[in-house]
């Protein structure tokens, strides 16, 4: 095996053995000394993942509030309110949002292989799916029989879906910016980092929705 | 993305050592660090001024100096300013200056983001202060702003002190998150070749641990504040008991951040002590690796102790027991640190310059504050002294006597590196004694007061408490006066001080290998690290020839 300088003399754990087994991206995070100064893409993606860790804590604190309030409240639904319904609209919306993750990933892969036309096509489909979800959310809000101020059910429902909707909106805005950027010549590397980060963000928003969907619609009162 | 833009800005920058740079939008981590430190010091003075008005009010048992709403506003703003606009951002500033130098990097990982996270703070701070001008004054519910008290503001007004308090705290939180992302990425990615994790100075370990806590815990405060804002101004009912909401949930979310916030403040201070003690004792830091692991350990345990602030909040018995145990567990890694400091200066020849005096003073005070901390972690005792001046005394021993003293140690220690000039030693020592003695007079008096039962956050009290209160107040005025020699020294020395050499303390550590002040890119060449930190006294490693020539 080719010898590689790893500074192990100060490590209490045998990192050399570990490092060989771990996938490449995880190895970067282990104590090795001298993360690459030039790997801007990797550095940016690392920073962005760390940021998403923070974002997930805000969602967790809201989910904690929702669960705690719901467990402590005997009559969760005020009289005359049926609560958020698992309607056809919600199901289609969920399917569209979750399947968009399987569109945006090939788009990013295409960008990695420099297939710009394929990237733009798939990227545009993702944007459309995101906008579809947002319009669906607004229609759902309009049809509900409770408001933000209608008891705890209203407070928590609009908080969770609204905060998630803001993230979807942010994702769509990021996607539109990246699409525009991909038409500016000589901008490939910038677009690539931005597109990778946007893809990661989009997956994150989808995963959060899986939890919110289960808590809000599948947990019956 | 950010990198290219910041490089473009960097290439157009003005010449070196231009004072205008400190008032400009710079992406240099050193400029940003100084900007942070100077701005937060101004807030420190403001917060101290508020504290002295509070102490002046407490000279007499009657409330005769300020009216009660203003008094409430004073202690709320004092706490908020000292925590969110002094210690935490000051640590961010010092870390900003030092971390890239200590790990051998040319700048932070995301320089533009770094500048933005600083420039959010001055508007947020001014916004917070502007609430003094509102007809109903500032927020009055204390720095923790528990509902339902914090929701009892004049109805029908969207803009009130509490509203502004929440908005500015969310802004400060956003700035801190951006900073934390930057620090964690910098420490993971920007280390110079050979700078392994176990070759990093303890200060870098401390910053790393503290910033991890910011990332993991701060969003919970932001979440709580968003919910509070919705309750306050938009008619939701998360924390309103009358709408079957639950104010206790706010306490959980709040303390999930605000207990670790104590360590976000304290860990970098411990880091400073761990840098200064070895340098002035000419000894390697005792048990370096244990100290580094203990730093992470403190951060790790501190995530699971928040309920000890809620022992009297109708908390079930099993929870009290569990969190009593975890809270006491923190004493183990902090004890490791305290013993390591003691062992570092054991049988060494001490050089008692100002930074060393402050570091030793801070370390000694930490023993006292730590012991009362373990006392407070015990549920029965905590219930006894809950909401009394004993608690106030305890945390001021930590936040002032330990952390702020360590910060002063850091300012004096790195002053030659930052400014390229030496401070005046005599003035520094005067500052130390004027700080150390009054600080103990002020904050020790609070312990007997609390044990006798004097409550915190009241402007009038039973006359039996007056004796200790007068002592505490007089001490606090002296403490306030002690800042004057400090300011005179720092400003005077920055302008007219003697030129400093690159390594005036003959300290180890990469930051001392570059010039004072460091050039734009920190190092002529990226250093390659081949030795452990704190190799004082080992001539084999020492890069300063004859490092004992001052003896």
XYZ file of C-alpha atoms in Angstrom:
772
model
C 0.000 0.000 0.000
C 1.217 3.445 -0.873
C 2.442 5.344 2.149
C 0.511 8.469 3.068
C 1.449 10.938 5.769
C -1.107 10.772 8.528
C -0.173 12.380 11.781
C -1.130 9.758 14.269
C 1.376 10.269 17.014
C -1.027 12.430 18.992
C -4.229 10.486 18.455
C -5.568 8.250 21.205
C -7.542 6.147 18.711
C -6.003 4.135 15.886
C -7.300 6.390 13.147
C -5.244 4.682 10.444
C -7.289 1.539 10.709
C -10.539 3.484 10.770
C -9.668 5.722 7.927
C -9.122 2.894 5.516
C -12.595 1.542 6.131
C -14.517 4.785 6.127
C -15.944 6.268 2.974
C -14.066 9.134 1.464
C -16.314 11.963 2.561
C -16.277 10.859 6.193
C -12.504 10.579 6.235
C -12.256 14.264 5.570
C -13.841 15.056 8.897
C -11.426 12.938 10.907
C -8.376 14.440 12.532
C -5.735 14.360 9.881
C -4.244 17.805 9.950
C -4.503 20.053 6.958
C -7.910 19.880 5.407
C -7.437 20.920 1.828
C -7.274 24.689 1.520
C -8.165 24.513 -2.133
C -11.213 22.260 -1.991
C -13.794 25.056 -1.992
C -16.625 22.776 -2.983
C -15.994 20.357 -0.140
C -15.490 23.163 2.354
C -18.693 24.844 1.259
C -20.692 21.635 1.422
C -19.338 20.911 4.871
C -20.335 24.367 6.095
C -23.753 24.039 4.523
C -24.363 20.640 6.157
C -23.424 22.150 9.492
C -25.926 24.930 8.862
C -28.628 22.372 8.076
C -27.909 20.685 11.386
C -28.856 23.987 13.013
C -31.977 24.320 10.902
C -33.136 20.879 11.933
C -32.926 21.938 15.590
C -35.403 24.776 14.974
C -37.772 22.282 13.387
C -37.193 19.901 16.282
C -38.043 22.614 18.802
C -41.314 23.309 16.964
C -42.113 19.606 16.723
C -41.353 19.216 20.431
C -43.767 22.068 21.185
C -46.443 20.473 19.017
C -46.108 17.008 20.556
C -45.922 18.312 24.138
C -48.956 20.565 23.705
C -50.921 17.837 22.022
C -50.179 15.237 24.682
C -51.138 17.698 27.439
C -54.383 18.906 25.891
C -57.479 16.779 26.469
C -59.741 18.318 23.820
C -57.311 19.134 21.082
C -59.913 20.188 18.527
C -62.192 23.083 19.461
C -65.907 22.520 18.778
C -66.782 22.736 15.102
C -63.243 22.139 13.890
C -62.417 18.889 12.153
C -58.661 19.430 12.175
C -56.318 19.068 9.217
C -57.801 16.449 6.917
C -55.745 13.910 5.010
C -57.383 15.029 1.767
C -56.538 14.077 -1.794
C -54.911 17.487 -2.185
C -52.517 16.817 0.681
C -51.609 13.363 -0.604
C -50.904 14.587 -4.138
C -48.930 17.484 -2.732
C -46.839 15.119 -0.628
C -46.204 12.768 -3.545
C -45.121 15.686 -5.740
C -42.765 17.088 -3.100
C -41.174 13.777 -2.212
C -40.717 12.666 -5.813
C -39.034 15.969 -6.632
C -36.036 14.708 -4.650
C -35.657 11.999 -7.283
C -35.633 14.634 -10.012
C -33.210 17.090 -8.470
C -30.585 14.453 -7.701
C -30.128 13.372 -11.357
C -30.042 17.063 -12.230
C -27.120 17.630 -9.899
C -25.388 14.524 -11.187
C -25.845 15.812 -14.728
C -24.217 19.107 -13.752
C -21.308 17.186 -12.263
C -20.798 15.490 -15.632
C -21.111 18.862 -17.365
C -24.366 17.907 -19.127
C -25.818 21.394 -18.916
C -28.916 20.817 -21.077
C -30.011 17.817 -19.052
C -29.338 19.755 -15.852
C -31.532 22.661 -16.933
C -34.378 20.408 -18.031
C -34.517 18.414 -14.789
C -33.910 21.542 -12.722
C -36.878 23.250 -14.338
C -39.099 20.253 -13.536
C -38.012 20.478 -9.885
C -38.865 24.172 -9.774
C -42.301 23.432 -11.192
C -42.877 20.710 -8.610
C -41.848 23.053 -5.800
C -44.189 25.772 -7.010
C -46.966 23.190 -7.362
C -46.473 22.236 -3.722
C -46.607 25.854 -2.577
C -49.815 26.563 -4.494
C -51.302 23.365 -3.071
C -50.395 24.520 0.430
C -52.128 27.863 -0.105
C -55.260 26.135 -1.435
C -55.262 23.827 1.577
C -54.942 26.793 3.943
C -57.843 28.515 2.202
C -60.130 25.494 2.576
C -59.417 24.788 6.248
C -62.119 25.549 8.798
C -59.696 27.036 11.346
C -57.318 29.996 11.481
C -53.979 30.757 13.098
C -55.778 32.020 16.184
C -58.166 29.048 16.519
C -56.796 27.358 19.611
C -53.649 25.283 19.757
C -54.559 23.259 16.686
C -54.498 26.424 14.574
C -51.360 27.805 16.205
C -49.325 24.637 15.728
C -50.663 23.666 12.295
C -49.974 27.012 10.669
C -46.638 27.287 12.448
C -45.360 23.925 11.216
C -46.730 24.064 7.671
C -45.910 27.765 7.381
C -42.331 27.390 8.533
C -41.859 24.406 6.240
C -43.541 26.310 3.398
C -41.058 29.155 3.892
C -38.254 26.637 3.461
C -39.823 25.275 0.277
C -40.093 28.836 -0.974
C -36.437 29.466 -0.140
C -35.521 26.264 -1.969
C -37.444 27.323 -5.071
C -35.796 30.759 -5.017
C -32.368 29.136 -4.739
C -33.208 26.819 -7.640
C -34.294 29.739 -9.830
C -31.064 31.607 -9.018
C -28.993 28.552 -9.918
C -30.912 28.100 -13.172
C -30.209 31.702 -14.156
C -26.583 31.303 -13.174
C -26.171 28.259 -15.360
C -26.784 30.526 -18.386
C -23.992 32.933 -17.432
C -20.878 31.797 -19.276
C -17.808 30.908 -17.231
C -19.846 30.461 -14.093
C -19.675 26.699 -13.937
C -17.880 26.241 -10.629
C -20.014 28.706 -8.730
C -23.159 27.143 -10.104
C -21.895 23.726 -9.174
C -21.439 24.528 -5.492
C -24.704 26.418 -5.369
C -26.553 23.594 -7.112
C -25.101 20.954 -4.796
C -26.055 22.998 -1.754
C -29.538 23.594 -3.129
C -29.944 19.872 -3.766
C -28.930 19.058 -0.225
C -31.312 21.720 1.085
C -34.117 20.284 -1.023
C -33.570 16.775 0.356
C -33.576 18.269 3.844
C -36.908 20.026 3.229
C -38.348 16.744 1.962
C -37.194 14.739 4.956
C -38.678 17.343 7.290
C -41.962 17.064 5.422
C -42.074 13.292 6.027
C -42.033 13.971 9.775
C -44.504 16.865 9.617
C -46.867 14.870 7.395
C -46.879 11.933 9.805
C -47.413 14.151 12.836
C -50.016 16.473 11.393
C -52.138 14.163 9.248
C -51.578 10.564 10.336
C -51.816 11.204 14.095
C -55.571 11.289 14.500
C -57.237 13.256 17.266
C -19.210 31.025 -3.912
C -18.386 33.351 -1.060
C -14.708 32.732 -1.416
C -14.287 34.168 -4.898
C -16.220 37.283 -4.057
C -14.289 37.855 -0.874
C -11.049 37.392 -2.758
C -12.152 40.053 -5.179
C -12.841 42.376 -2.290
C -9.535 41.468 -0.701
C -7.573 42.335 -3.832
C -8.990 45.838 -3.887
C -8.290 46.578 -0.280
C -6.492 49.582 1.103
C -2.885 49.543 2.313
C -1.851 47.887 5.594
C -2.302 49.381 9.051
C -4.887 51.872 8.047
C -7.149 52.833 10.947
C -10.002 53.434 8.525
C -10.026 49.725 7.925
C -11.520 49.182 11.368
C -14.563 51.216 10.343
C -14.998 49.548 6.975
C -16.587 46.379 5.646
C -13.491 44.220 5.709
C -13.324 40.465 5.196
C -10.011 40.091 7.025
C -10.633 37.990 10.120
C -8.225 40.147 12.130
C -10.060 43.370 11.318
C -13.404 41.708 12.036
C -12.038 40.380 15.306
C -10.979 43.851 16.446
C -14.300 45.290 15.307
C -16.133 42.702 17.405
C -13.983 43.309 20.462
C -14.200 47.105 20.412
C -17.937 47.143 19.761
C -18.723 44.623 22.473
C -16.561 46.540 24.936
C -18.740 49.603 24.393
C -21.760 47.456 25.214
C -19.901 46.171 28.289
C -19.557 49.758 29.509
C -23.250 50.369 28.892
C -24.253 47.176 30.671
C -21.999 48.093 33.584
C -23.584 51.519 33.784
C -27.018 49.916 34.043
C -25.709 47.634 36.793
C -24.479 50.615 38.771
C -27.887 52.314 38.532
C -29.394 49.072 39.849
C -26.884 48.993 42.709
C -27.525 52.677 43.466
C -31.233 51.906 43.740
C -30.461 49.084 46.172
C -28.435 51.325 48.518
C -31.641 52.060 50.421
C -34.509 49.691 51.250
C -37.060 51.988 49.593
C -37.470 52.259 45.837
C -36.682 55.937 45.484
C -34.245 56.351 42.607
C -36.064 54.849 39.635
C -39.661 53.721 39.300
C -40.466 50.028 39.146
C -41.062 49.629 35.395
C -37.744 51.326 34.717
C -36.037 49.138 37.315
C -37.444 46.048 35.593
C -36.184 47.383 32.293
C -32.756 48.064 33.798
C -32.083 44.528 35.017
C -33.601 43.029 31.868
C -31.340 45.092 29.645
C -28.324 44.606 31.923
C -28.598 40.824 31.598
C -29.387 40.867 27.901
C -26.553 43.235 27.021
C -23.951 41.468 29.137
C -24.771 38.023 27.748
C -25.712 38.667 24.124
C -23.758 41.815 23.360
C -20.697 41.480 25.561
C -19.421 38.047 26.484
C -20.681 35.878 23.625
C -19.774 38.303 20.807
C -16.527 39.283 22.517
C -15.537 35.633 22.538
C -16.552 35.460 18.882
C -14.277 38.433 18.205
C -11.283 37.074 20.066
C -11.781 33.672 18.431
C -12.089 35.359 15.079
C -8.755 37.017 15.601
C -6.937 34.031 17.016
C -8.296 30.790 15.557
C -6.942 31.195 12.003
C -3.589 32.331 13.432
C -3.463 29.441 15.891
C -4.236 26.736 13.335
C -2.052 28.230 10.629
C -4.742 29.374 8.217
C -4.761 32.478 6.061
C -8.322 33.438 6.984
C -11.600 31.968 8.143
C -13.338 29.428 5.895
C -15.975 31.913 4.680
C -14.598 35.470 5.000
C -17.620 37.226 3.511
C -20.024 35.371 5.797
C -17.750 36.344 8.673
C -18.061 40.030 7.864
C -21.828 39.749 7.514
C -22.184 38.035 10.861
C -20.353 40.938 12.474
C -22.280 43.670 10.716
C -25.625 42.239 11.849
C -24.664 42.983 15.444
C -24.408 46.801 15.603
C -27.910 47.348 14.150
C -29.304 44.612 16.410
C -27.687 46.211 19.456
C -28.894 49.693 18.524
C -32.369 48.288 17.957
C -32.314 46.781 21.436
C -31.174 50.072 22.985
C -33.735 52.059 21.019
C -36.470 50.420 23.077
C -35.536 52.790 25.932
C -37.149 55.527 23.853
C -40.518 53.788 23.555
C -43.405 55.244 25.611
C -43.668 52.037 27.654
C -39.960 51.439 27.904
C -37.915 48.325 27.282
C -38.756 44.698 27.845
C -39.350 44.135 31.548
C -39.581 40.378 31.974
C -35.925 39.724 32.737
C -33.348 38.418 30.278
C -35.132 35.048 30.150
C -38.530 36.659 29.294
C -40.687 33.893 30.692
C -44.272 33.893 29.514
C -46.891 34.743 30.712
C -45.017 37.693 32.286
C -43.392 38.628 28.989
C -46.803 38.580 27.286
C -48.228 41.156 29.711
C -47.361 44.222 27.675
C -49.786 47.036 26.868
C -52.346 45.585 24.512
C -53.041 47.068 21.109
C -49.455 48.029 20.367
C -47.503 46.031 17.830
C -44.200 47.737 18.613
C -43.352 47.447 22.284
C -40.206 46.802 24.280
C -40.749 43.066 24.371
C -41.307 42.909 20.601
C -38.084 44.778 19.952
C -36.244 42.602 22.453
C -37.327 39.446 20.597
C -36.486 40.806 17.147
C -33.023 41.946 18.144
C -32.293 38.649 19.889
C -33.332 36.696 16.794
C -30.972 38.885 14.749
C -28.129 38.295 17.195
C -28.910 34.572 17.031
C -28.689 34.550 13.239
C -25.324 36.258 13.485
C -24.130 33.656 16.001
C -25.250 30.740 13.837
C -23.393 32.138 10.851
C -20.347 32.565 13.041
C -20.622 29.034 14.387
C -20.864 27.512 10.896
C -17.768 29.484 9.998
C -15.743 28.476 13.070
C -16.572 24.776 12.866
C -15.744 24.644 9.161
C -12.552 26.632 9.696
C -11.298 24.320 12.424
C -12.147 21.218 10.378
C -10.824 22.369 7.033
C -8.277 25.110 7.385
C -5.688 23.587 9.703
C -2.152 23.795 8.355
C -0.320 20.566 7.516
C 0.620 18.651 10.644
C -1.845 20.552 12.840
C -3.732 17.512 14.067
C -6.641 17.850 16.448
C -4.359 16.875 19.304
C -1.854 19.525 18.359
C -4.384 22.326 18.534
C -4.041 24.756 21.435
C -6.688 24.350 24.132
C -8.118 27.729 23.140
C -8.988 26.302 19.711
C -10.521 23.243 21.356
C -12.594 25.565 23.528
C -13.805 27.621 20.598
C -14.612 24.443 18.710
C -16.658 23.027 21.593
C -18.413 26.317 22.276
C -19.326 26.819 18.636
C -20.664 23.274 18.374
C -22.950 24.173 21.266
C -24.053 27.305 19.410
C -24.955 25.171 16.399
C -26.836 22.508 18.310
C -28.544 24.575 21.000
C -29.014 28.119 19.784
C -31.758 27.246 17.240
C -33.888 26.115 20.162
C -33.805 29.658 21.589
C -34.606 31.085 18.175
C -37.536 28.688 17.951
C -38.780 29.714 21.393
C -38.475 33.396 20.488
C -40.416 32.911 17.252
C -43.211 31.228 19.200
C -43.141 34.008 21.811
C -43.354 36.626 19.084
C -46.335 34.859 17.511
C -48.033 34.745 20.914
C -47.202 38.362 21.654
C -48.285 39.943 18.414
C -50.210 37.509 16.235
C -52.748 35.892 18.533
C -51.414 32.345 18.765
C -51.621 30.479 22.080
C -48.490 28.379 22.468
C -47.561 29.753 25.873
C -50.846 31.289 27.007
C -52.360 29.349 29.915
C -55.806 30.854 29.249
C -55.739 29.310 25.752
C -54.553 25.944 27.165
C -51.013 26.750 26.010
C -48.104 25.805 28.229
C -45.568 28.383 29.489
C -43.344 25.571 30.772
C -42.550 24.580 27.192
C -40.949 27.992 26.742
C -38.755 27.323 29.758
C -37.618 24.004 28.276
C -36.793 25.521 24.890
C -35.183 28.554 26.498
C -32.932 26.689 28.902
C -32.024 24.084 26.285
C -30.026 26.931 24.802
C -29.426 29.213 27.719
C -27.816 26.703 29.997
C -25.224 25.648 27.397
C -24.855 29.377 26.719
C -23.049 29.526 30.053
C -20.451 27.176 28.581
C -20.438 29.036 25.284
C -19.307 31.966 27.416
C -17.080 30.033 29.794
C -15.217 27.601 27.537
C -13.292 30.241 25.570
C -12.479 31.895 28.900
C -11.080 28.596 30.167
C -9.186 28.405 26.892
C -7.594 31.801 27.553
C -6.548 30.675 31.039
C -5.038 27.513 29.541
C -2.978 29.643 27.132
C -1.799 32.222 29.660
C -0.871 29.974 32.605
C 1.701 27.833 30.719
C 3.259 30.904 29.104
C 3.898 32.695 32.392
C 4.774 29.589 34.368
C 7.166 28.392 31.636
C 5.647 24.947 32.021
C 3.802 22.742 29.542
C 0.058 22.616 30.178
C -0.418 19.689 32.534
C -2.465 16.866 31.012
C -3.014 18.612 27.695
C -4.957 15.764 26.156
C -7.203 15.324 29.201
C -7.920 19.045 29.155
C -8.835 18.904 25.482
C -11.151 15.949 26.005
C -12.593 17.557 29.150
C -13.442 20.612 27.045
C -15.504 18.492 24.688
C -16.873 16.644 27.706
C -18.149 19.836 29.321
C -19.852 20.756 26.071
C -21.357 17.288 25.737
C -22.721 17.063 29.271
C -23.987 20.636 29.275
C -26.579 19.731 26.655
C -28.310 17.481 29.195
C -28.538 19.690 32.280
C -31.028 22.408 31.384
C -33.818 21.303 33.739
C -31.779 22.353 36.777
C -33.063 25.860 36.082
C -36.596 24.531 36.456
C -36.516 22.625 39.753
C -39.299 24.883 41.035
C -41.342 24.842 37.806
C -43.602 21.930 38.751
C -40.966 19.535 37.455
C -41.665 15.870 38.271
C -39.457 14.193 40.836
C -37.720 11.758 38.473
C -36.695 14.662 36.249
C -35.305 16.607 39.191
C -33.229 13.616 40.240
C -31.916 12.931 36.740
C -30.946 16.499 36.065
C -29.446 16.934 39.508
C -27.148 14.003 38.676
C -26.202 15.254 35.198
C -25.629 18.779 36.525
C -23.236 17.502 39.156
C -21.496 15.411 36.499
C -20.251 18.648 34.879
C -18.035 19.095 37.914
C -15.841 16.199 36.753
C -14.488 17.633 33.480
C -14.359 21.143 34.968
C -12.461 19.660 37.895
C -10.015 18.116 35.430
C -9.409 21.590 34.052
C -8.977 23.215 37.446
C -6.493 20.544 38.548
C -4.616 20.824 35.256
C -4.246 24.582 35.775
C -3.032 24.067 39.309
C -0.566 21.389 38.250
C 0.700 23.634 35.463
C 1.830 26.319 37.876
C 2.962 23.782 40.490
C 6.608 24.358 41.410
C 7.161 26.721 38.552
C 8.740 30.127 38.592
C 5.800 32.434 38.047
C 6.090 35.609 36.030
C 3.357 37.781 37.476
C 2.656 40.115 34.583
C -0.861 41.477 34.157
C -2.223 38.661 31.948
C -0.989 36.095 34.458
C -2.563 37.989 37.374
C -5.905 38.074 35.607
C -5.698 34.426 34.555
C -4.806 33.246 38.053
C -7.450 35.509 39.558
C -10.041 34.158 37.156
C -9.031 30.548 37.822
C -9.207 31.070 41.599
C -12.596 32.734 41.376
C -13.799 29.872 39.230
C -13.150 27.459 42.092
C -15.471 29.514 44.301
C -18.152 29.954 41.638
C -17.891 26.300 40.685
C -18.440 25.128 44.255
C -21.582 27.246 44.662
C -22.618 25.847 41.287
C -22.468 22.290 42.593
C -24.420 23.456 45.662
C -27.122 24.908 43.411
C -27.269 21.708 41.363
C -28.517 19.914 44.493
C -32.286 20.098 44.211
C -33.127 20.670 47.911
C -30.624 23.481 48.252
C -31.706 25.003 44.966
C -35.330 25.078 46.070
C -34.234 26.798 49.277
C -32.301 29.620 47.621
C -34.269 29.727 44.368
C -34.678 33.254 43.017
C -32.534 34.789 45.750
C -29.321 36.757 45.601
C -27.381 33.547 46.238
C -28.026 32.605 42.612
C -27.079 36.106 41.472
C -23.850 35.880 43.464
C -23.067 32.447 42.015
C -23.426 33.361 38.375
C -21.646 36.668 38.769
C -18.700 34.752 40.184
C -18.766 32.808 36.919
C -19.616 35.497 34.393
C -17.719 38.391 35.926
C -15.072 37.048 38.284
C -14.118 34.139 36.040
C -15.075 34.905 32.454
C -14.611 38.659 32.329
C -11.325 38.417 34.231
C -10.135 35.747 31.802
C -11.180 38.031 28.966
C -9.036 40.811 30.460
C -6.187 38.312 30.709
C -6.673 37.572 27.026
C -6.793 41.237 26.069
C -3.494 41.950 27.855
C -1.898 38.703 26.626
C -2.620 39.256 22.926
C -2.530 43.066 23.009
C 1.060 43.161 21.633
C 0.097 40.740 18.864
C -3.031 42.649 17.888
C -1.707 46.206 18.051
C 2.026 45.732 17.649
C 2.575 47.740 20.836
C 3.109 46.946 24.508
C 0.626 48.018 27.166
C 1.804 49.812 30.332
C 2.533 47.169 32.968
C 1.935 49.395 36.007
C -1.458 50.518 34.803
C -2.337 46.922 34.038
C -1.500 45.802 37.568
C -3.476 48.724 38.998
C -6.401 47.631 36.855
C -6.099 44.074 38.145
C -6.172 44.970 41.835
C -8.934 47.533 41.279
C -10.944 44.755 39.627
C -10.137 41.765 41.759
C -10.834 43.211 45.219
C -14.063 45.147 44.457
C -15.394 42.238 42.404
C -15.080 39.998 45.416
C -16.606 42.609 47.729
C -19.556 43.051 45.388
C -20.348 39.487 44.507
C -19.409 37.791 47.767
C -21.925 39.993 49.622
C -24.679 38.537 47.502
C -24.229 35.054 48.961
C -25.131 35.899 52.591
C -27.917 38.125 51.270
C -29.376 35.211 49.358
C -29.027 32.779 52.246
C -30.923 35.266 54.409
C -33.651 35.254 51.786
C -33.353 38.467 49.814
C -35.091 37.981 46.455
C -33.576 39.084 43.163
C -35.248 41.532 40.753
C -36.826 43.690 43.443
C -36.188 47.415 43.873
C -37.288 47.686 47.513
C -36.490 45.268 50.311
C -36.753 44.658 54.047
C -34.354 46.950 55.990
C -32.623 43.917 57.572
C -30.835 43.332 54.230
C -29.409 46.825 53.967
C -25.956 46.151 55.422
C -24.760 43.665 52.808
C -26.517 45.628 50.065
C -24.562 48.776 50.887
C -21.304 46.797 50.837
C -22.220 45.249 47.469
C -23.171 48.618 46.017
C -19.980 50.346 47.168
C -17.976 47.454 45.740
C -19.764 47.764 42.430
C -18.983 51.493 42.160
C -15.300 50.749 42.741
C -15.550 47.986 40.147
C -17.012 50.444 37.685
C -14.183 52.888 38.385
C -11.616 50.166 37.693
C -12.494 50.336 34.021
C -10.989 53.827 33.748
C -7.312 52.814 34.108
C -7.998 49.977 31.678
C -9.382 52.286 28.999
C -6.588 54.800 29.579
C -4.006 52.042 29.291
C -5.431 50.423 26.183
C -6.090 53.634 24.262
C -2.818 55.250 25.346
C -0.720 52.182 24.606
C -2.382 51.576 21.253
C -1.471 55.132 20.226
C 1.844 55.721 21.984
C 3.015 52.398 23.449
C 6.466 50.946 22.886
C 6.789 48.766 19.796
C 6.246 45.100 20.591
C 8.410 42.281 19.315
C 6.835 39.300 17.582
C 6.840 37.120 20.681
C 7.123 39.256 23.814
C 6.105 36.437 26.172
C 8.305 33.784 24.540
C 5.136 31.774 24.180
C 4.653 28.736 21.991
C 1.789 28.700 19.547
C 1.631 29.569 15.883
C 0.207 33.038 16.411
C 3.532 34.140 17.944
C 5.590 32.998 14.958
C 4.260 35.742 12.711
C 4.886 39.470 12.990
C 3.026 41.812 15.358
C 0.523 42.783 14.044
C 0.283 39.937 11.526
C 0.312 40.726 7.795
C -2.856 40.467 5.689
C -2.428 36.760 4.993
C -1.167 35.983 8.488
C 1.942 34.028 7.493
C 4.691 34.476 4.935
C 4.373 30.764 4.325
C 1.825 28.342 5.717
C 3.598 26.826 8.717
C 4.081 23.070 8.943
C 3.507 21.852 12.485
C 5.853 19.201 13.812
C 5.534 19.566 17.545
C 2.919 19.391 20.289
C 1.501 22.593 21.801
C 2.847 23.966 25.091
C 6.368 22.577 24.760
C 7.709 25.092 27.253
C 10.969 24.092 28.820
C 11.872 21.550 26.184
C 14.818 23.106 24.331
C 14.582 20.445 21.645
C 11.328 21.951 20.398
C 11.691 25.567 21.313
C 11.739 27.884 18.333
C 12.799 30.864 20.408
C 16.467 30.667 21.158
C 17.242 30.725 24.861
C 13.660 31.156 25.975
C 14.695 31.748 29.597
C 16.789 34.829 28.978
C 14.464 37.026 31.026
C 15.286 35.220 34.253
